[in-house]
């Protein structure tokens, strides 16, 4: 029987442990199983985290292996390999990551065949599609974190500009979680008022300033990595947010990476569009009207992803 309170995390690096901490601190699970090829690290992280139980509530945290995921309701995948040398090209790196995912898919299909899989490893869109091809479980049970983090960054910066709460900003970054992503300005709104061509809280919509703001969103990961070497805290919160949505069957509309099947004229590519997420995983899609430039940008984003997907034979 699947237990949504039992969560597995594969990969105990910066992202995996930021997710584990957010889940633990927010009391979103009663059991966390940490899996890593470095068993000693997973054991140390589990021991360190579970000592905080008196401060947040009871949650068993333990290091384990794939067989310990039996009955888990959700497994978060943060594992992957990094570039082996400066000369290694992107396609070769992808092939090595997909080799890791082949092993993970095989073990998860054996021990946790009904669990929902949440992919956080990068490049998240390609690896989400790879897992959909490699695993026997239905596609709606395999979701990538996609542009949820980019959207959070976008809403944060818009909130700063207009001096309002980010919770009152409704705006999306869609497409690839990467350089080809697009900002959907045509539907961006605050308090129900479109931001384009309007003055909100005394601040007008300035095209040049908004272009700069979007560049800051796209370059955020580069800037953070240049400063501290990695990103982790915000994506950890994103993962916890998706988990809460699934656990509580909230049916929230999230910009997560899913396989498109004709939406916006795009097929057989995983990228982010607004998606209804609930206890059964992907429930349905919401398709906002895109203007001509946005639609063109989304299709270009899909094409950017399609080329490596075809080279890796991941479009089936």
PDB file of C-alpha atoms in Angstrom:
ATOM      1  CA  UNK A   1       0.000   0.000   0.000  1.00  0.00           C
ATOM      2  CA  UNK A   2       1.303   3.455  -0.938  1.00  0.00           C
ATOM      3  CA  UNK A   3       1.898   5.835   1.988  1.00  0.00           C
ATOM      4  CA  UNK A   4       2.109   9.515   1.015  1.00  0.00           C
ATOM      5  CA  UNK A   5       3.600  10.197   4.466  1.00  0.00           C
ATOM      6  CA  UNK A   6       6.630   8.076   3.544  1.00  0.00           C
ATOM      7  CA  UNK A   7       8.968  10.002   1.259  1.00  0.00           C
ATOM      8  CA  UNK A   8      12.167   8.945  -0.426  1.00  0.00           C
ATOM      9  CA  UNK A   9      14.939  11.312  -1.488  1.00  0.00           C
ATOM     10  CA  UNK A  10      17.563  10.031  -3.915  1.00  0.00           C
ATOM     11  CA  UNK A  11      20.686  12.178  -3.754  1.00  0.00           C
ATOM     12  CA  UNK A  12      21.769  13.866  -0.525  1.00  0.00           C
ATOM     13  CA  UNK A  13      23.652  16.767  -2.048  1.00  0.00           C
ATOM     14  CA  UNK A  14      22.761  20.412  -1.555  1.00  0.00           C
ATOM     15  CA  UNK A  15      19.362  20.205  -3.271  1.00  0.00           C
ATOM     16  CA  UNK A  16      18.347  16.876  -1.791  1.00  0.00           C
ATOM     17  CA  UNK A  17      19.105  18.009   1.745  1.00  0.00           C
ATOM     18  CA  UNK A  18      17.481  21.422   1.287  1.00  0.00           C
ATOM     19  CA  UNK A  19      14.356  19.517   0.258  1.00  0.00           C
ATOM     20  CA  UNK A  20      14.720  17.128   3.203  1.00  0.00           C
ATOM     21  CA  UNK A  21      15.080  20.024   5.637  1.00  0.00           C
ATOM     22  CA  UNK A  22      12.035  21.853   4.218  1.00  0.00           C
ATOM     23  CA  UNK A  23       9.920  18.688   4.368  1.00  0.00           C
ATOM     24  CA  UNK A  24      11.120  17.909   7.892  1.00  0.00           C
ATOM     25  CA  UNK A  25      10.652  21.441   9.189  1.00  0.00           C
ATOM     26  CA  UNK A  26       7.170  21.767   7.635  1.00  0.00           C
ATOM     27  CA  UNK A  27       6.126  18.356   8.998  1.00  0.00           C
ATOM     28  CA  UNK A  28       5.115  17.076   5.562  1.00  0.00           C
ATOM     29  CA  UNK A  29       6.114  13.467   6.207  1.00  0.00           C
ATOM     30  CA  UNK A  30       6.344  10.966   9.029  1.00  0.00           C
ATOM     31  CA  UNK A  31       9.228   9.078   7.422  1.00  0.00           C
ATOM     32  CA  UNK A  32      12.092  10.212   5.211  1.00  0.00           C
ATOM     33  CA  UNK A  33      14.380   7.698   3.532  1.00  0.00           C
ATOM     34  CA  UNK A  34      17.650   9.169   2.234  1.00  0.00           C
ATOM     35  CA  UNK A  35      19.505   7.301  -0.516  1.00  0.00           C
ATOM     36  CA  UNK A  36      22.926   8.174  -1.846  1.00  0.00           C
ATOM     37  CA  UNK A  37      25.808   6.292  -3.428  1.00  0.00           C
ATOM     38  CA  UNK A  38      27.852   7.786  -0.584  1.00  0.00           C
ATOM     39  CA  UNK A  39      26.161   5.760   2.155  1.00  0.00           C
ATOM     40  CA  UNK A  40      28.177   7.365   4.941  1.00  0.00           C
ATOM     41  CA  UNK A  41      27.029  10.831   3.891  1.00  0.00           C
ATOM     42  CA  UNK A  42      23.381   9.740   3.802  1.00  0.00           C
ATOM     43  CA  UNK A  43      23.736   8.214   7.270  1.00  0.00           C
ATOM     44  CA  UNK A  44      25.295  11.385   8.660  1.00  0.00           C
ATOM     45  CA  UNK A  45      22.637  13.628   7.122  1.00  0.00           C
ATOM     46  CA  UNK A  46      19.849  11.416   8.456  1.00  0.00           C
ATOM     47  CA  UNK A  47      21.287  11.366  11.967  1.00  0.00           C
ATOM     48  CA  UNK A  48      21.872  15.117  11.973  1.00  0.00           C
ATOM     49  CA  UNK A  49      18.362  15.938  10.769  1.00  0.00           C
ATOM     50  CA  UNK A  50      16.387  13.585  12.986  1.00  0.00           C
ATOM     51  CA  UNK A  51      17.912  15.120  16.114  1.00  0.00           C
ATOM     52  CA  UNK A  52      15.633  18.108  15.460  1.00  0.00           C
ATOM     53  CA  UNK A  53      12.443  16.129  16.118  1.00  0.00           C
ATOM     54  CA  UNK A  54      11.745  17.666  19.552  1.00  0.00           C
ATOM     55  CA  UNK A  55      11.705  21.082  17.873  1.00  0.00           C
ATOM     56  CA  UNK A  56       9.373  20.345  14.954  1.00  0.00           C
ATOM     57  CA  UNK A  57       7.585  17.041  15.566  1.00  0.00           C
ATOM     58  CA  UNK A  58       8.074  13.332  15.124  1.00  0.00           C
ATOM     59  CA  UNK A  59       9.583  12.250  11.797  1.00  0.00           C
ATOM     60  CA  UNK A  60      11.765   9.214  11.264  1.00  0.00           C
ATOM     61  CA  UNK A  61      14.773  10.046   9.092  1.00  0.00           C
ATOM     62  CA  UNK A  62      17.034   7.216   8.010  1.00  0.00           C
ATOM     63  CA  UNK A  63      19.532   6.308   5.357  1.00  0.00           C
ATOM     64  CA  UNK A  64      18.506   3.375   3.225  1.00  0.00           C
ATOM     65  CA  UNK A  65      18.586   1.651  -0.117  1.00  0.00           C
ATOM     66  CA  UNK A  66      15.967   1.230  -2.808  1.00  0.00           C
ATOM     67  CA  UNK A  67      14.266  -1.699  -1.082  1.00  0.00           C
ATOM     68  CA  UNK A  68      13.555   0.652   1.837  1.00  0.00           C
ATOM     69  CA  UNK A  69      11.274   2.672  -0.458  1.00  0.00           C
ATOM     70  CA  UNK A  70       8.679  -0.073  -0.561  1.00  0.00           C
ATOM     71  CA  UNK A  71       5.301   1.522   0.148  1.00  0.00           C
ATOM     72  CA  UNK A  72       6.582   5.100  -0.302  1.00  0.00           C
ATOM     73  CA  UNK A  73       4.049   7.486  -1.813  1.00  0.00           C
ATOM     74  CA  UNK A  74       6.512   9.896  -3.358  1.00  0.00           C
ATOM     75  CA  UNK A  75      10.167   9.774  -4.338  1.00  0.00           C
ATOM     76  CA  UNK A  76      12.190  12.913  -5.024  1.00  0.00           C
ATOM     77  CA  UNK A  77      15.096  12.451  -7.426  1.00  0.00           C
ATOM     78  CA  UNK A  78      17.990  14.872  -6.979  1.00  0.00           C
ATOM     79  CA  UNK A  79      20.744  12.531  -8.155  1.00  0.00           C
ATOM     80  CA  UNK A  80      22.991  13.064 -11.144  1.00  0.00           C
ATOM     81  CA  UNK A  81      26.567  13.257 -12.314  1.00  0.00           C
ATOM     82  CA  UNK A  82      28.539  16.414 -12.943  1.00  0.00           C
ATOM     83  CA  UNK A  83      30.814  17.274 -15.836  1.00  0.00           C
ATOM     84  CA  UNK A  84      33.826  14.933 -15.774  1.00  0.00           C
ATOM     85  CA  UNK A  85      36.154  17.378 -17.554  1.00  0.00           C
ATOM     86  CA  UNK A  86      35.996  20.805 -19.201  1.00  0.00           C
ATOM     87  CA  UNK A  87      36.080  19.042 -22.572  1.00  0.00           C
ATOM     88  CA  UNK A  88      32.978  16.923 -21.968  1.00  0.00           C
ATOM     89  CA  UNK A  89      30.114  18.152 -24.146  1.00  0.00           C
ATOM     90  CA  UNK A  90      26.498  18.527 -23.020  1.00  0.00           C
ATOM     91  CA  UNK A  91      25.264  15.477 -24.912  1.00  0.00           C
ATOM     92  CA  UNK A  92      27.882  13.171 -23.366  1.00  0.00           C
ATOM     93  CA  UNK A  93      27.032  14.510 -19.910  1.00  0.00           C
ATOM     94  CA  UNK A  94      23.353  13.863 -20.603  1.00  0.00           C
ATOM     95  CA  UNK A  95      24.116  10.295 -21.651  1.00  0.00           C
ATOM     96  CA  UNK A  96      25.905   9.657 -18.360  1.00  0.00           C
ATOM     97  CA  UNK A  97      23.025  11.147 -16.390  1.00  0.00           C
ATOM     98  CA  UNK A  98      20.517   9.041 -18.294  1.00  0.00           C
ATOM     99  CA  UNK A  99      22.590   5.975 -17.470  1.00  0.00           C
ATOM    100  CA  UNK A 100      22.146   6.872 -13.783  1.00  0.00           C
ATOM    101  CA  UNK A 101      18.406   7.338 -14.364  1.00  0.00           C
ATOM    102  CA  UNK A 102      18.174   3.903 -16.020  1.00  0.00           C
ATOM    103  CA  UNK A 103      19.404   2.324 -12.799  1.00  0.00           C
ATOM    104  CA  UNK A 104      17.110   4.468 -10.660  1.00  0.00           C
ATOM    105  CA  UNK A 105      14.063   3.713 -12.836  1.00  0.00           C
ATOM    106  CA  UNK A 106      14.758  -0.015 -12.679  1.00  0.00           C
ATOM    107  CA  UNK A 107      15.046  -0.008  -8.889  1.00  0.00           C
ATOM    108  CA  UNK A 108      12.010   2.225  -8.359  1.00  0.00           C
ATOM    109  CA  UNK A 109       9.852   0.131 -10.665  1.00  0.00           C
ATOM    110  CA  UNK A 110      10.842  -2.885  -8.589  1.00  0.00           C
ATOM    111  CA  UNK A 111      10.419  -1.481  -5.096  1.00  0.00           C
ATOM    112  CA  UNK A 112       8.086   1.536  -5.417  1.00  0.00           C
ATOM    113  CA  UNK A 113       6.103   0.965  -8.630  1.00  0.00           C
ATOM    114  CA  UNK A 114       3.123   3.098  -7.572  1.00  0.00           C
ATOM    115  CA  UNK A 115       5.005   6.057  -6.130  1.00  0.00           C
ATOM    116  CA  UNK A 116       4.793   9.466  -7.709  1.00  0.00           C
ATOM    117  CA  UNK A 117       8.216  10.640  -8.892  1.00  0.00           C
ATOM    118  CA  UNK A 118       9.317  14.256  -8.594  1.00  0.00           C
ATOM    119  CA  UNK A 119      12.386  15.060 -10.694  1.00  0.00           C
ATOM    120  CA  UNK A 120      14.641  17.885  -9.507  1.00  0.00           C
ATOM    121  CA  UNK A 121      17.899  16.890 -11.234  1.00  0.00           C
ATOM    122  CA  UNK A 122      19.099  19.144 -14.059  1.00  0.00           C
ATOM    123  CA  UNK A 123      18.537  19.489 -16.929  1.00  0.00           C
ATOM    124  CA  UNK A 124      15.144  18.847 -15.378  1.00  0.00           C
ATOM    125  CA  UNK A 125      13.010  18.842 -18.548  1.00  0.00           C
ATOM    126  CA  UNK A 126      15.177  16.313 -20.378  1.00  0.00           C
ATOM    127  CA  UNK A 127      15.597  14.085 -17.324  1.00  0.00           C
ATOM    128  CA  UNK A 128      11.866  14.190 -16.598  1.00  0.00           C
ATOM    129  CA  UNK A 129      11.225  12.976 -20.132  1.00  0.00           C
ATOM    130  CA  UNK A 130      13.958  10.359 -19.752  1.00  0.00           C
ATOM    131  CA  UNK A 131      12.292   8.984 -16.620  1.00  0.00           C
ATOM    132  CA  UNK A 132       8.938   8.894 -18.403  1.00  0.00           C
ATOM    133  CA  UNK A 133      10.567   6.737 -21.088  1.00  0.00           C
ATOM    134  CA  UNK A 134      12.499   4.534 -18.670  1.00  0.00           C
ATOM    135  CA  UNK A 135       9.867   3.858 -15.983  1.00  0.00           C
ATOM    136  CA  UNK A 136       6.855   1.584 -16.404  1.00  0.00           C
ATOM    137  CA  UNK A 137       4.591   3.856 -14.338  1.00  0.00           C
ATOM    138  CA  UNK A 138       2.086   6.214 -16.037  1.00  0.00           C
ATOM    139  CA  UNK A 139       3.422   9.568 -17.197  1.00  0.00           C
ATOM    140  CA  UNK A 140       1.096  11.507 -14.926  1.00  0.00           C
ATOM    141  CA  UNK A 141       3.035  10.098 -11.980  1.00  0.00           C
ATOM    142  CA  UNK A 142       6.329  11.623 -13.181  1.00  0.00           C
ATOM    143  CA  UNK A 143       6.658  15.389 -12.731  1.00  0.00           C
ATOM    144  CA  UNK A 144       9.619  17.738 -13.066  1.00  0.00           C
ATOM    145  CA  UNK A 145      10.049  20.812 -10.877  1.00  0.00           C
ATOM    146  CA  UNK A 146      10.282  22.759 -14.145  1.00  0.00           C
ATOM    147  CA  UNK A 147       9.932  26.534 -13.998  1.00  0.00           C
ATOM    148  CA  UNK A 148       8.259  26.616 -10.595  1.00  0.00           C
ATOM    149  CA  UNK A 149      11.494  28.029  -9.144  1.00  0.00           C
ATOM    150  CA  UNK A 150      11.846  30.531 -12.006  1.00  0.00           C
ATOM    151  CA  UNK A 151       8.231  31.583 -11.463  1.00  0.00           C
ATOM    152  CA  UNK A 152       8.929  32.073  -7.755  1.00  0.00           C
ATOM    153  CA  UNK A 153      11.902  34.273  -8.627  1.00  0.00           C
ATOM    154  CA  UNK A 154       9.772  36.210 -11.133  1.00  0.00           C
ATOM    155  CA  UNK A 155       6.980  36.858  -8.626  1.00  0.00           C
ATOM    156  CA  UNK A 156       9.501  37.836  -5.950  1.00  0.00           C
ATOM    157  CA  UNK A 157      11.144  40.479  -8.151  1.00  0.00           C
ATOM    158  CA  UNK A 158       7.804  41.820  -9.383  1.00  0.00           C
ATOM    159  CA  UNK A 159       6.640  42.080  -5.776  1.00  0.00           C
ATOM    160  CA  UNK A 160       9.765  44.029  -4.895  1.00  0.00           C
ATOM    161  CA  UNK A 161       9.245  46.387  -7.820  1.00  0.00           C
ATOM    162  CA  UNK A 162       5.593  47.065  -6.992  1.00  0.00           C
ATOM    163  CA  UNK A 163       6.119  46.874  -3.199  1.00  0.00           C
ATOM    164  CA  UNK A 164       3.445  44.251  -2.581  1.00  0.00           C
ATOM    165  CA  UNK A 165       3.384  40.713  -1.217  1.00  0.00           C
ATOM    166  CA  UNK A 166       4.603  38.023  -3.633  1.00  0.00           C
ATOM    167  CA  UNK A 167       1.419  36.123  -2.753  1.00  0.00           C
ATOM    168  CA  UNK A 168      -0.546  38.835  -4.544  1.00  0.00           C
ATOM    169  CA  UNK A 169       1.462  38.526  -7.762  1.00  0.00           C
ATOM    170  CA  UNK A 170       0.137  36.177 -10.431  1.00  0.00           C
ATOM    171  CA  UNK A 171       2.665  35.660 -13.200  1.00  0.00           C
ATOM    172  CA  UNK A 172       4.374  32.721 -14.886  1.00  0.00           C
ATOM    173  CA  UNK A 173       7.679  31.715 -16.387  1.00  0.00           C
ATOM    174  CA  UNK A 174       7.003  28.876 -18.847  1.00  0.00           C
ATOM    175  CA  UNK A 175       8.945  26.634 -21.226  1.00  0.00           C
ATOM    176  CA  UNK A 176      12.385  25.211 -20.516  1.00  0.00           C
ATOM    177  CA  UNK A 177      13.925  25.545 -17.091  1.00  0.00           C
ATOM    178  CA  UNK A 178      16.867  27.272 -18.711  1.00  0.00           C
ATOM    179  CA  UNK A 179      17.969  30.006 -21.063  1.00  0.00           C
ATOM    180  CA  UNK A 180      15.038  29.630 -23.493  1.00  0.00           C
ATOM    181  CA  UNK A 181      12.315  30.107 -20.867  1.00  0.00           C
ATOM    182  CA  UNK A 182       9.696  32.812 -21.443  1.00  0.00           C
ATOM    183  CA  UNK A 183       7.937  35.343 -19.236  1.00  0.00           C
ATOM    184  CA  UNK A 184       4.186  35.498 -19.845  1.00  0.00           C
ATOM    185  CA  UNK A 185       3.709  39.232 -19.500  1.00  0.00           C
ATOM    186  CA  UNK A 186       0.318  39.186 -21.217  1.00  0.00           C
ATOM    187  CA  UNK A 187      -1.354  37.504 -18.231  1.00  0.00           C
ATOM    188  CA  UNK A 188       0.818  38.874 -15.396  1.00  0.00           C
ATOM    189  CA  UNK A 189      -1.398  40.598 -12.836  1.00  0.00           C
ATOM    190  CA  UNK A 190      -1.430  42.035  -9.330  1.00  0.00           C
ATOM    191  CA  UNK A 191      -4.711  42.132  -7.461  1.00  0.00           C
ATOM    192  CA  UNK A 192      -6.498  41.283 -10.688  1.00  0.00           C
ATOM    193  CA  UNK A 193      -4.988  44.246 -12.536  1.00  0.00           C
ATOM    194  CA  UNK A 194      -2.750  43.406 -15.518  1.00  0.00           C
ATOM    195  CA  UNK A 195       0.751  44.791 -15.015  1.00  0.00           C
ATOM    196  CA  UNK A 196       1.188  45.744 -18.669  1.00  0.00           C
ATOM    197  CA  UNK A 197       0.138  49.282 -19.517  1.00  0.00           C
ATOM    198  CA  UNK A 198      -0.952  49.991 -15.935  1.00  0.00           C
ATOM    199  CA  UNK A 199       0.357  51.889 -12.940  1.00  0.00           C
ATOM    200  CA  UNK A 200       0.154  49.788  -9.768  1.00  0.00           C
ATOM    201  CA  UNK A 201       0.913  51.154  -6.319  1.00  0.00           C
ATOM    202  CA  UNK A 202       2.452  54.215  -7.939  1.00  0.00           C
ATOM    203  CA  UNK A 203       4.829  52.214 -10.171  1.00  0.00           C
ATOM    204  CA  UNK A 204       4.289  52.214 -13.918  1.00  0.00           C
ATOM    205  CA  UNK A 205       5.043  49.339 -16.261  1.00  0.00           C
ATOM    206  CA  UNK A 206       8.418  50.281 -17.709  1.00  0.00           C
ATOM    207  CA  UNK A 207       9.420  47.971 -20.580  1.00  0.00           C
ATOM    208  CA  UNK A 208      13.143  48.523 -20.112  1.00  0.00           C
ATOM    209  CA  UNK A 209      12.961  47.871 -16.379  1.00  0.00           C
ATOM    210  CA  UNK A 210      10.826  44.783 -16.925  1.00  0.00           C
ATOM    211  CA  UNK A 211      13.306  43.416 -19.474  1.00  0.00           C
ATOM    212  CA  UNK A 212      16.060  43.894 -16.905  1.00  0.00           C
ATOM    213  CA  UNK A 213      13.918  42.209 -14.265  1.00  0.00           C
ATOM    214  CA  UNK A 214      13.360  39.167 -16.523  1.00  0.00           C
ATOM    215  CA  UNK A 215      17.091  38.953 -17.230  1.00  0.00           C
ATOM    216  CA  UNK A 216      17.677  38.832 -13.489  1.00  0.00           C
ATOM    217  CA  UNK A 217      15.242  35.903 -13.296  1.00  0.00           C
ATOM    218  CA  UNK A 218      16.969  34.010 -16.119  1.00  0.00           C
ATOM    219  CA  UNK A 219      20.437  34.674 -14.733  1.00  0.00           C
ATOM    220  CA  UNK A 220      19.579  34.073 -11.077  1.00  0.00           C
ATOM    221  CA  UNK A 221      21.099  30.592 -10.930  1.00  0.00           C
ATOM    222  CA  UNK A 222      24.309  31.780 -12.611  1.00  0.00           C
ATOM    223  CA  UNK A 223      24.585  34.674 -10.158  1.00  0.00           C
ATOM    224  CA  UNK A 224      23.978  32.473  -7.116  1.00  0.00           C
ATOM    225  CA  UNK A 225      26.423  29.810  -8.301  1.00  0.00           C
ATOM    226  CA  UNK A 226      29.058  32.474  -8.971  1.00  0.00           C
ATOM    227  CA  UNK A 227      28.634  33.667  -5.388  1.00  0.00           C
ATOM    228  CA  UNK A 228      28.337  30.449  -3.401  1.00  0.00           C
ATOM    229  CA  UNK A 229      28.884  27.562  -5.805  1.00  0.00           C
ATOM    230  CA  UNK A 230      25.387  26.074  -5.922  1.00  0.00           C
ATOM    231  CA  UNK A 231      21.669  26.784  -5.538  1.00  0.00           C
ATOM    232  CA  UNK A 232      19.619  24.892  -2.979  1.00  0.00           C
ATOM    233  CA  UNK A 233      17.341  26.709  -0.523  1.00  0.00           C
ATOM    234  CA  UNK A 234      14.631  28.001  -2.853  1.00  0.00           C
ATOM    235  CA  UNK A 235      14.441  24.773  -4.879  1.00  0.00           C
ATOM    236  CA  UNK A 236      14.151  22.881  -1.595  1.00  0.00           C
ATOM    237  CA  UNK A 237      11.099  24.984  -0.749  1.00  0.00           C
ATOM    238  CA  UNK A 238       9.707  24.417  -4.248  1.00  0.00           C
ATOM    239  CA  UNK A 239       9.983  20.651  -3.766  1.00  0.00           C
ATOM    240  CA  UNK A 240       8.264  20.867  -0.385  1.00  0.00           C
ATOM    241  CA  UNK A 241       5.508  22.996  -1.926  1.00  0.00           C
ATOM    242  CA  UNK A 242       4.842  20.443  -4.658  1.00  0.00           C
ATOM    243  CA  UNK A 243       4.842  17.662  -2.077  1.00  0.00           C
ATOM    244  CA  UNK A 244       2.262  19.498   0.059  1.00  0.00           C
ATOM    245  CA  UNK A 245       0.100  20.033  -3.036  1.00  0.00           C
ATOM    246  CA  UNK A 246       0.157  16.300  -3.783  1.00  0.00           C
ATOM    247  CA  UNK A 247      -0.220  15.117  -0.181  1.00  0.00           C
ATOM    248  CA  UNK A 248      -3.235  17.339   0.497  1.00  0.00           C
ATOM    249  CA  UNK A 249      -4.747  16.902  -2.997  1.00  0.00           C
ATOM    250  CA  UNK A 250      -4.847  20.690  -3.321  1.00  0.00           C
ATOM    251  CA  UNK A 251      -5.154  20.642  -7.121  1.00  0.00           C
ATOM    252  CA  UNK A 252      -3.039  23.781  -7.334  1.00  0.00           C
ATOM    253  CA  UNK A 253      -2.012  25.120 -10.730  1.00  0.00           C
ATOM    254  CA  UNK A 254       1.765  24.915 -10.883  1.00  0.00           C
ATOM    255  CA  UNK A 255       4.302  25.582 -13.665  1.00  0.00           C
ATOM    256  CA  UNK A 256       5.887  22.119 -13.626  1.00  0.00           C
ATOM    257  CA  UNK A 257       7.553  20.076 -16.342  1.00  0.00           C
ATOM    258  CA  UNK A 258       5.135  17.726 -18.097  1.00  0.00           C
ATOM    259  CA  UNK A 259       4.921  16.033 -21.500  1.00  0.00           C
ATOM    260  CA  UNK A 260       3.034  18.152 -24.039  1.00  0.00           C
ATOM    261  CA  UNK A 261       0.757  16.317 -26.442  1.00  0.00           C
ATOM    262  CA  UNK A 262      -0.312  18.999 -28.874  1.00  0.00           C
ATOM    263  CA  UNK A 263      -0.767  21.898 -26.472  1.00  0.00           C
ATOM    264  CA  UNK A 264       0.334  25.119 -28.182  1.00  0.00           C
ATOM    265  CA  UNK A 265       1.228  22.995 -31.213  1.00  0.00           C
ATOM    266  CA  UNK A 266       3.999  21.211 -29.260  1.00  0.00           C
ATOM    267  CA  UNK A 267       4.313  17.432 -29.016  1.00  0.00           C
ATOM    268  CA  UNK A 268       6.588  14.919 -27.289  1.00  0.00           C
ATOM    269  CA  UNK A 269       8.554  17.474 -25.283  1.00  0.00           C
ATOM    270  CA  UNK A 270       8.571  17.957 -21.522  1.00  0.00           C
ATOM    271  CA  UNK A 271       8.496  21.599 -20.507  1.00  0.00           C
ATOM    272  CA  UNK A 272       6.534  23.778 -18.106  1.00  0.00           C
ATOM    273  CA  UNK A 273       2.977  24.950 -18.616  1.00  0.00           C
ATOM    274  CA  UNK A 274       0.372  25.671 -15.903  1.00  0.00           C
ATOM    275  CA  UNK A 275      -0.689  22.248 -14.649  1.00  0.00           C
ATOM    276  CA  UNK A 276      -3.293  21.063 -12.143  1.00  0.00           C
ATOM    277  CA  UNK A 277      -1.442  18.912  -9.605  1.00  0.00           C
ATOM    278  CA  UNK A 278      -3.140  16.697  -7.031  1.00  0.00           C
ATOM    279  CA  UNK A 279      -2.890  13.368  -5.269  1.00  0.00           C
ATOM    280  CA  UNK A 280      -2.933  11.514  -8.595  1.00  0.00           C
ATOM    281  CA  UNK A 281      -0.099  13.607  -9.980  1.00  0.00           C
ATOM    282  CA  UNK A 282      -0.831  15.491 -13.188  1.00  0.00           C
ATOM    283  CA  UNK A 283      -4.574  16.114 -13.367  1.00  0.00           C
ATOM    284  CA  UNK A 284      -4.927  18.498 -16.316  1.00  0.00           C
ATOM    285  CA  UNK A 285      -3.422  21.552 -17.993  1.00  0.00           C
ATOM    286  CA  UNK A 286      -4.514  25.184 -17.986  1.00  0.00           C
ATOM    287  CA  UNK A 287      -3.600  26.950 -21.224  1.00  0.00           C
ATOM    288  CA  UNK A 288      -3.464  30.733 -20.885  1.00  0.00           C
ATOM    289  CA  UNK A 289      -3.805  32.719 -24.079  1.00  0.00           C
ATOM    290  CA  UNK A 290      -0.333  33.650 -25.261  1.00  0.00           C
ATOM    291  CA  UNK A 291       0.367  36.564 -27.527  1.00  0.00           C
ATOM    292  CA  UNK A 292       2.250  36.015 -30.763  1.00  0.00           C
ATOM    293  CA  UNK A 293       5.700  36.661 -29.308  1.00  0.00           C
ATOM    294  CA  UNK A 294       5.069  34.445 -26.274  1.00  0.00           C
ATOM    295  CA  UNK A 295       3.778  31.574 -28.407  1.00  0.00           C
ATOM    296  CA  UNK A 296       6.784  31.879 -30.699  1.00  0.00           C
ATOM    297  CA  UNK A 297       9.097  31.897 -27.672  1.00  0.00           C
ATOM    298  CA  UNK A 298       7.449  28.817 -26.161  1.00  0.00           C
ATOM    299  CA  UNK A 299       7.784  26.901 -29.417  1.00  0.00           C
ATOM    300  CA  UNK A 300      11.439  27.937 -29.728  1.00  0.00           C
ATOM    301  CA  UNK A 301      11.963  26.715 -26.179  1.00  0.00           C
ATOM    302  CA  UNK A 302      10.445  23.369 -27.147  1.00  0.00           C
ATOM    303  CA  UNK A 303      12.712  23.173 -30.188  1.00  0.00           C
ATOM    304  CA  UNK A 304      15.744  23.840 -27.990  1.00  0.00           C
ATOM    305  CA  UNK A 305      14.791  20.778 -25.946  1.00  0.00           C
ATOM    306  CA  UNK A 306      13.722  18.633 -28.890  1.00  0.00           C
ATOM    307  CA  UNK A 307      17.177  18.490 -30.474  1.00  0.00           C
ATOM    308  CA  UNK A 308      18.946  16.676 -27.580  1.00  0.00           C
ATOM    309  CA  UNK A 309      15.818  14.582 -26.925  1.00  0.00           C
ATOM    310  CA  UNK A 310      15.907  13.268 -30.477  1.00  0.00           C
ATOM    311  CA  UNK A 311      19.645  12.648 -30.280  1.00  0.00           C
ATOM    312  CA  UNK A 312      19.041  10.602 -27.115  1.00  0.00           C
ATOM    313  CA  UNK A 313      15.996   8.791 -28.586  1.00  0.00           C
ATOM    314  CA  UNK A 314      13.680  10.117 -25.881  1.00  0.00           C
ATOM    315  CA  UNK A 315      10.710  11.249 -27.972  1.00  0.00           C
ATOM    316  CA  UNK A 316       8.748   7.974 -27.780  1.00  0.00           C
TER     317      UNK A 316
END
